[in-house]
Amino acid sequence: MSAIPADPGLDSPAQTGTRKIRLGRKRIYILPTRYGVMFACVLLLMLLGSINYDNSLGYVLTFLLGSLSLVCLLHTYRNLAGITLDGGRASPVFAGQPAHFQLCFDNRGSQQRFALMLQRRNPQSMRQLLFPARQDEADWQGELRANKLDKVPIRIEHTQRGRLALGKLTISSSFPLGLFRAWSVLTPGLSCVVYPQPSGSAELPYELGAKESGQSGLHEGVDDFLGFREYYPGDSPKYIAWKSYARNQELLIKRFCGNGSEQISLDWDSLFFVPDQEGRLSQLCRWVVAAESRGLRYSLRLPGQVIPHANGNTHRQECLTCLALFKP
Amino acid sequence: MNHSTTDTHNQIELDLLIWLLAGLLLVVIPHLLRMPFWVPTILSVLIVWRFMAAWRGWPLPGKGQPLLNVLKQVSALVIFVAVYVSYIGKLGRDAGITLLVVLLGLKLIEMHSKRDVYITCFLGYFLIVTNFFFSQTIPTALLMMLVITIMTATLIRLNEGHNSMSTLARLQMAATMLLQSIPVLIIAFLLFPRISGPLWGVQSDAYTTTSGLSETMSPGNISELTQSDAPAFRVKFDGRLPHPTKMYWRGPVLLHTDGRTWTAADASRRPAQPVSVRGEAFSYTVTVEPHNKRWMFALEMPTEAPAAARLSSDYQLLAQKPIKRRMRYSINSYPDYQLLYADRSELELALHIPVGKHIQTRKLADQLRQQYSSDETLIKESLQYFRANGFIYTLTPALLEGDSVDEFMFSTRQGFCEHYAAAFTVLMRAAGIPARVVTGYQGGEYNPVGDYLLVRQRDAHAWSEVWLDQRGWVRVDPTSAVSPNRLEQGMQIITNRALSGLALGLNENATLQSLWRSVSNTLDAVSNGWNQWVLGYSPERQRRLLRELGLKNPDWGNLMLWMVATTVIAMLIVAWWLFIRRPAHHDPLKSAYDRFCRKLARVGVSPLTSEGPIDLCRRACQQLPQSRAEIETITGLYARLRYGKSDSALKQLSEQISQFKPRAG
């Protein structure tokens, strides 16, 4: 059997500390916006008028505004320069649910940064390369507070099973006057594992041995109550501890444990009646979730991979990740 | 703090609108004072409508508002027709400006998106510039700076995202950016190649005229001018100044009289005959305020006219075109001069007295003629007549009903310079000496702050010029007989004495008076400096400055190169200011701890971002057992400072870290 490949995108408490990206001179590009071009035309007209009518204050105003636009260029550049992206994380989700990436920006020691826009780069889109994103197209817009660490959420809808890479991001800003737009491309290297959507109506395949050992095979009421654990998306609402929720707004799942010997095998081959692969994976996914919530020990068997019997959060994750990344 | 994606931004928020309106109102108000009454009315209606749309949600023309759209089109048409009608016959700059103001109002109603706000701002900039056609004083410039600051703050608000800055912070940022723009402004202003306009069209008359000397003189004309403190012109001398009694600034020369009013002769059109001079000249530069006439004032007597001017046959300095903008010219004048030529016809005209007028004065002239055969003695005795017969020099003489000269000479005996000049000239003519009236200015007030002489309208003066066979045209000022003080000390003496009746208290208190004087001198000097260096920065002045800086006759390419180079340097300085200077969010504790972390990293213990200081300490102690004690002390101190309240241990921590030398375990 092959081990699960080590993956920095996994739901680990934090990214490795070396993945810091700092925006500096080499990475930031700056160009005038269309308002900047309009501004330049206005200045040209004013300059021509001042020359024609020999008007000193007209010259003063023209040169002041011209100088202001140069200063604006520096300010816009400064709004981006020095931004440090300090890793990020993305919790795994089930297919169809939106994936939430959290990027950590380290703005300690820097001034407040305003009106920033993050957008995922679509490498096919020429338009995106040339023109600034409109505000309603941006994946995130906001600011970074001075001297603080801030987390920026990026949300991707309509996920599909597999590893969803965040890809490259364009961070841009045209603060303060909107005459110039500075942008840079970030490559955080984050990805999110998307588990298959749990579906399928097959019952959990209890092992014959367990049935014979006196367990009637019925789930309810027989198992021992083990305690509570945190709710994971996909858990059956049957096991939610509603009293606890009413008391302190925390979704908890009641755990029941079999007598320890109850274990089942979740087998790819057993799903011969499911014609397509995705269907099988979805069914297996539902089984894993159900098995975990009932406190059973379960193993996962896929073509080319076997995960031995165990239970617990880590085991669940391992199995689900295996299902997510399964390539036939 | 962090915001999610979608935001339509098709609606202009109320506070952005308020900023925009504040700036635009300041821009537009100076214009509204000059426009037909309906323009401010319509504009206020449009502004109120737009404001209410943002505040209370009143509907605006746009999608789904067919009625309002029609209303908008119709009213736009009506307004354009109204502009045309108001300015029929004088379609030009003023009509254009009215159109601009009206367009601004209509644009406000149609303002929905970011682009519309920018267009409105740009319309505002054009309106600021057009205001400069009417006024370029220092207060106007300060108002412009205020408006630009507000409009910059408006643009900041537009680009800020979600209203994250306070009003004060926004204004501060706008002001900072403008301050940082000033160096390049100065560079461009000085170095941008100046060419004499106009590039198209005709030089516009930008300035309104102020009241000053007129082409005619009747009793009361010049004494009216004593009310006016307005500057007529300023003079900067290269070197010494003439004595006040010798400062006669020649203006219109009046030859004809109808008994009451004196007018100029056609002689002004003919060129001057040469002037014989002796001795040294005074060299000076005059900056004359616009007065819509051709008179260029100069000390008596220049020998040559400056460029674009000529000396007329009666020795007036005249410009080619009426002076409608402030003008500067340099002249040399010789105080010791003789005007030895005169036309026969001119002399005849200079003897003419209207028939039936000034009978008594003629009689007096005959008497004097019989007594004194020499012209010069006759003149002296005439002046003595004024001195000896109780004549009064006053700003407010009694009105002259009948024959203006006779009544003045024999009954009222009180008058101002025009009365004396007219009477004396008539007397001379009656005695057979050709004479004419010369008007202009006399004296002036020296401003020690700016080192120039300020001649005001109230220094206007009239005197006489007589023809003597050996000496030519000679100036005789009858005022010198009656009020020599006026010539010595200028009009302040006369006006102050007149004002003392008002009990201002200013006259009694000498220190207050001198304080007031130095304040007004400084203000006028500042105003003059502004006129000379900012408003009067002509191509010649630029050439002079460049020569002083060492650039001889630079062509455009060279100049642009210099401008770009200095601009780049200035921008680099601003960039240094922005980037390299550590911002105020300096956390000494963090930098001390960072130093500690760097020292650890050098020996292989790289701090992970996920690690807190305690975890780091533990890991470091594991890897560097020999430095364990130090690491623990430092971490303990840091934790106390970071999470506790004491600040005093910072120094200690800093020292500890400086001395820390981790040894690889």
mmCIF file of C-alpha atoms in Angstrom, chain B residues 68-206:
data_model
loop_
_atom_site.group_PDB
_atom_site.id
_atom_site.type_symbol
_atom_site.label_atom_id
_atom_site.label_comp_id
_atom_site.label_asym_id
_atom_site.label_seq_id
_atom_site.Cartn_x
_atom_site.Cartn_y
_atom_site.Cartn_z
ATOM 1 C CA LEU B 68 -37.436 62.376 -15.196
ATOM 2 C CA ASN B 69 -35.334 61.593 -18.231
ATOM 3 C CA VAL B 70 -37.611 63.645 -20.416
ATOM 4 C CA LEU B 71 -37.590 66.422 -17.856
ATOM 5 C CA LYS B 72 -33.835 66.365 -17.836
ATOM 6 C CA GLN B 73 -33.535 66.588 -21.628
ATOM 7 C CA VAL B 74 -36.052 69.383 -21.829
ATOM 8 C CA SER B 75 -34.521 71.414 -19.051
ATOM 9 C CA ALA B 76 -31.045 70.955 -20.513
ATOM 10 C CA LEU B 77 -32.300 72.336 -23.788
ATOM 11 C CA VAL B 78 -34.030 75.231 -22.068
ATOM 12 C CA ILE B 79 -30.894 76.049 -20.112
ATOM 13 C CA PHE B 80 -28.668 76.062 -23.188
ATOM 14 C CA VAL B 81 -31.075 78.373 -24.958
ATOM 15 C CA ALA B 82 -31.116 80.617 -21.902
ATOM 16 C CA VAL B 83 -27.324 80.813 -21.919
ATOM 17 C CA TYR B 84 -27.338 81.712 -25.588
ATOM 18 C CA VAL B 85 -29.970 84.379 -25.078
ATOM 19 C CA SER B 86 -28.210 85.895 -22.082
ATOM 20 C CA TYR B 87 -25.011 86.335 -23.986
ATOM 21 C CA ILE B 88 -26.230 87.293 -27.417
ATOM 22 C CA GLY B 89 -23.736 89.544 -29.029
ATOM 23 C CA LYS B 90 -20.995 88.687 -26.647
ATOM 24 C CA LEU B 91 -20.574 85.013 -27.103
ATOM 25 C CA GLY B 92 -17.126 84.349 -25.844
ATOM 26 C CA ARG B 93 -15.337 83.510 -22.698
ATOM 27 C CA ASP B 94 -18.035 84.517 -20.236
ATOM 28 C CA ALA B 95 -20.697 82.583 -22.078
ATOM 29 C CA GLY B 96 -18.405 79.583 -22.093
ATOM 30 C CA ILE B 97 -17.901 79.777 -18.354
ATOM 31 C CA THR B 98 -21.630 80.020 -17.719
ATOM 32 C CA LEU B 99 -22.108 76.971 -19.887
ATOM 33 C CA LEU B 100 -19.492 75.138 -17.858
ATOM 34 C CA VAL B 101 -21.242 75.971 -14.583
ATOM 35 C CA VAL B 102 -24.570 74.826 -15.956
ATOM 36 C CA LEU B 103 -23.048 71.603 -17.298
ATOM 37 C CA LEU B 104 -21.659 70.948 -13.858
ATOM 38 C CA GLY B 105 -25.106 71.231 -12.347
ATOM 39 C CA LEU B 106 -26.611 68.880 -14.917
ATOM 40 C CA LYS B 107 -23.784 66.401 -14.425
ATOM 41 C CA LEU B 108 -24.496 66.323 -10.704
ATOM 42 C CA ILE B 109 -27.956 65.035 -11.439
ATOM 43 C CA GLU B 110 -26.558 62.361 -13.690
ATOM 44 C CA MET B 111 -23.831 61.261 -11.352
ATOM 45 C CA HIS B 112 -24.105 57.556 -10.600
ATOM 46 C CA SER B 113 -20.778 55.881 -11.019
ATOM 47 C CA LYS B 114 -17.140 56.397 -10.210
ATOM 48 C CA ARG B 115 -16.528 57.710 -13.698
ATOM 49 C CA ASP B 116 -19.176 60.377 -13.232
ATOM 50 C CA VAL B 117 -17.541 61.568 -10.040
ATOM 51 C CA TYR B 118 -14.233 61.938 -11.857
ATOM 52 C CA ILE B 119 -15.870 63.887 -14.666
ATOM 53 C CA THR B 120 -17.496 66.195 -12.143
ATOM 54 C CA CYS B 121 -14.141 66.740 -10.464
ATOM 55 C CA PHE B 122 -12.545 67.582 -13.781
ATOM 56 C CA LEU B 123 -15.298 70.062 -14.546
ATOM 57 C CA GLY B 124 -14.501 71.549 -11.172
ATOM 58 C CA TYR B 125 -10.841 71.900 -12.093
ATOM 59 C CA PHE B 126 -11.779 73.755 -15.258
ATOM 60 C CA LEU B 127 -13.945 76.091 -13.244
ATOM 61 C CA ILE B 128 -11.051 76.833 -10.906
ATOM 62 C CA VAL B 129 -8.845 77.720 -13.841
ATOM 63 C CA THR B 130 -11.434 79.956 -15.431
ATOM 64 C CA ASN B 131 -11.689 81.895 -12.178
ATOM 65 C CA PHE B 132 -8.125 82.975 -12.735
ATOM 66 C CA PHE B 133 -9.212 85.081 -15.681
ATOM 67 C CA PHE B 134 -10.845 87.383 -13.224
ATOM 68 C CA SER B 135 -8.570 87.388 -10.265
ATOM 69 C CA GLN B 136 -5.059 86.207 -9.532
ATOM 70 C CA THR B 137 -4.555 87.693 -6.103
ATOM 71 C CA ILE B 138 -3.077 85.851 -3.164
ATOM 72 C CA PRO B 139 -6.481 85.222 -1.518
ATOM 73 C CA THR B 140 -7.668 83.642 -4.772
ATOM 74 C CA ALA B 141 -4.635 81.396 -4.790
ATOM 75 C CA LEU B 142 -5.241 80.379 -1.174
ATOM 76 C CA LEU B 143 -8.862 79.589 -1.971
ATOM 77 C CA MET B 144 -7.688 77.450 -4.852
ATOM 78 C CA MET B 145 -5.391 75.504 -2.518
ATOM 79 C CA LEU B 146 -8.281 74.885 -0.159
ATOM 80 C CA VAL B 147 -10.509 73.688 -2.973
ATOM 81 C CA ILE B 148 -7.826 71.386 -4.353
ATOM 82 C CA THR B 149 -7.319 69.902 -0.901
ATOM 83 C CA ILE B 150 -11.022 69.186 -0.579
ATOM 84 C CA MET B 151 -11.216 67.686 -4.048
ATOM 85 C CA THR B 152 -8.195 65.531 -3.405
ATOM 86 C CA ALA B 153 -9.811 64.337 -0.203
ATOM 87 C CA THR B 154 -12.948 63.590 -2.240
ATOM 88 C CA LEU B 155 -10.952 61.423 -4.619
ATOM 89 C CA ILE B 156 -9.381 59.656 -1.677
ATOM 90 C CA ARG B 157 -12.833 58.956 -0.307
ATOM 91 C CA LEU B 158 -13.880 57.653 -3.698
ATOM 92 C CA ASN B 159 -11.014 55.182 -3.792
ATOM 93 C CA GLU B 160 -10.931 54.241 -0.163
ATOM 94 C CA GLY B 161 -13.102 51.207 -0.237
ATOM 95 C CA HIS B 162 -15.480 51.019 2.614
ATOM 96 C CA ASN B 163 -15.295 54.325 4.385
ATOM 97 C CA SER B 164 -12.326 53.407 6.448
ATOM 98 C CA MET B 165 -10.777 56.792 7.116
ATOM 99 C CA SER B 166 -12.002 59.490 9.385
ATOM 100 C CA THR B 167 -12.595 62.928 7.914
ATOM 101 C CA LEU B 168 -9.528 64.274 9.641
ATOM 102 C CA ALA B 169 -7.340 61.434 8.413
ATOM 103 C CA ARG B 170 -8.535 61.968 4.881
ATOM 104 C CA LEU B 171 -7.840 65.686 4.990
ATOM 105 C CA GLN B 172 -4.453 64.990 6.497
ATOM 106 C CA MET B 173 -3.607 62.610 3.721
ATOM 107 C CA ALA B 174 -4.764 65.068 1.066
ATOM 108 C CA ALA B 175 -2.748 67.857 2.653
ATOM 109 C CA THR B 176 0.326 65.648 2.941
ATOM 110 C CA MET B 177 0.147 64.660 -0.696
ATOM 111 C CA LEU B 178 -0.209 68.278 -1.758
ATOM 112 C CA LEU B 179 2.719 69.321 0.386
ATOM 113 C CA GLN B 180 4.778 66.610 -1.233
ATOM 114 C CA SER B 181 3.735 67.965 -4.612
ATOM 115 C CA ILE B 182 5.075 71.436 -3.960
ATOM 116 C CA PRO B 183 8.769 70.874 -4.811
ATOM 117 C CA VAL B 184 7.992 69.613 -8.303
ATOM 118 C CA LEU B 185 5.472 72.422 -8.698
ATOM 119 C CA ILE B 186 8.201 74.973 -8.036
ATOM 120 C CA ILE B 187 10.622 73.221 -10.357
ATOM 121 C CA ALA B 188 8.122 73.036 -13.191
ATOM 122 C CA PHE B 189 6.974 76.602 -12.628
ATOM 123 C CA LEU B 190 10.493 77.911 -12.905
ATOM 124 C CA LEU B 191 11.863 75.653 -15.593
ATOM 125 C CA PHE B 192 8.968 74.838 -17.874
ATOM 126 C CA PRO B 193 9.757 76.742 -21.060
ATOM 127 C CA ARG B 194 7.625 79.869 -21.196
ATOM 128 C CA ILE B 195 6.512 81.140 -24.534
ATOM 129 C CA SER B 196 4.618 84.317 -25.229
ATOM 130 C CA GLY B 197 1.074 83.488 -26.096
ATOM 131 C CA PRO B 198 -1.386 83.471 -27.559
ATOM 132 C CA LEU B 199 -1.323 80.212 -29.403
ATOM 133 C CA TRP B 200 -4.714 80.839 -30.897
ATOM 134 C CA GLY B 201 -7.208 83.638 -30.893
ATOM 135 C CA VAL B 202 -6.650 87.087 -29.525
ATOM 136 C CA GLN B 203 -5.094 88.079 -26.278
ATOM 137 C CA SER B 204 -8.056 88.345 -23.990
ATOM 138 C CA ASP B 205 -8.667 91.322 -21.812
ATOM 139 C CA ALA B 206 -8.502 89.602 -18.539
#
